[in-house]
Coordinates of C-alpha atoms in Angstrom, one line a residue:
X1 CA -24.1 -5.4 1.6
X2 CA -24.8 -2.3 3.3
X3 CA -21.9 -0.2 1.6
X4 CA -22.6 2.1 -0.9
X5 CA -20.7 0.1 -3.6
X6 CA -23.6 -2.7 -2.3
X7 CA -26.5 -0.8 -3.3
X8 CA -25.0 0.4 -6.7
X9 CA -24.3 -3.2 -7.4
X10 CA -27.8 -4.0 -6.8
X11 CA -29.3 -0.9 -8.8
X12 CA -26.8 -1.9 -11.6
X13 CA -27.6 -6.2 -11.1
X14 CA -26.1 -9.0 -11.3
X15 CA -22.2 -9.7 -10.7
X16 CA -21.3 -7.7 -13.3
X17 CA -22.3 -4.2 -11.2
X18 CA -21.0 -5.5 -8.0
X19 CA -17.2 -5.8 -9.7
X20 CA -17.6 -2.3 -11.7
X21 CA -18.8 -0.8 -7.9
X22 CA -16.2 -2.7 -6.2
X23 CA -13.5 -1.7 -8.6
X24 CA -14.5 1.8 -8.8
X25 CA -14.8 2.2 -5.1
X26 CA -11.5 1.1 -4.6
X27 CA -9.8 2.8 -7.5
X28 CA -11.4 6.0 -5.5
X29 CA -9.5 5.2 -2.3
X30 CA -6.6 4.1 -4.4
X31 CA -6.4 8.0 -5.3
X32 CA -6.9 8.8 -2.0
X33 CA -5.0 7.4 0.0
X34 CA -1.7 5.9 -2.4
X35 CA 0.4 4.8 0.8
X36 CA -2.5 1.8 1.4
X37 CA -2.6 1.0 -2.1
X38 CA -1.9 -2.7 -1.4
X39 CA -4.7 -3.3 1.5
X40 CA -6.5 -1.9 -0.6
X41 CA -6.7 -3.5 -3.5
X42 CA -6.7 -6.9 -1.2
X43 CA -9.5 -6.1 0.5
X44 CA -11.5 -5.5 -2.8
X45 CA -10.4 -8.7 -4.6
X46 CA -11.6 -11.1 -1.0
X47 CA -15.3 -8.9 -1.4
X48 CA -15.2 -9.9 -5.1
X49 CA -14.5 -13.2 -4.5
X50 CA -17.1 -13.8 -1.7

């Protein structure tokens, strides 16, 4: 991963830093932009999965 949630996850470790980025990072644009709420929060869950 090249994002910025990708290298937190891999200063953190393991699986466990790559949810708490993911999560964060999209609770972030969650609060940002409300109207894409939904995408959002699909798009995290399919990066958390893979």
């Amino acid at each position: 991963m090249t994002t910025l949630a990708g290298k937190v996850a891999l200063v953190t470790g393991g699986s466990r830093g790559l949810g708490t980025a993911i999560v964060g990072y999209a609770k972030g644009v969650q609060d940002s932009k409300s109207e894409c709420r939904s995408s959002v929060g699909r798009k995290s869950k399919k990066r958390i999965v893979r």
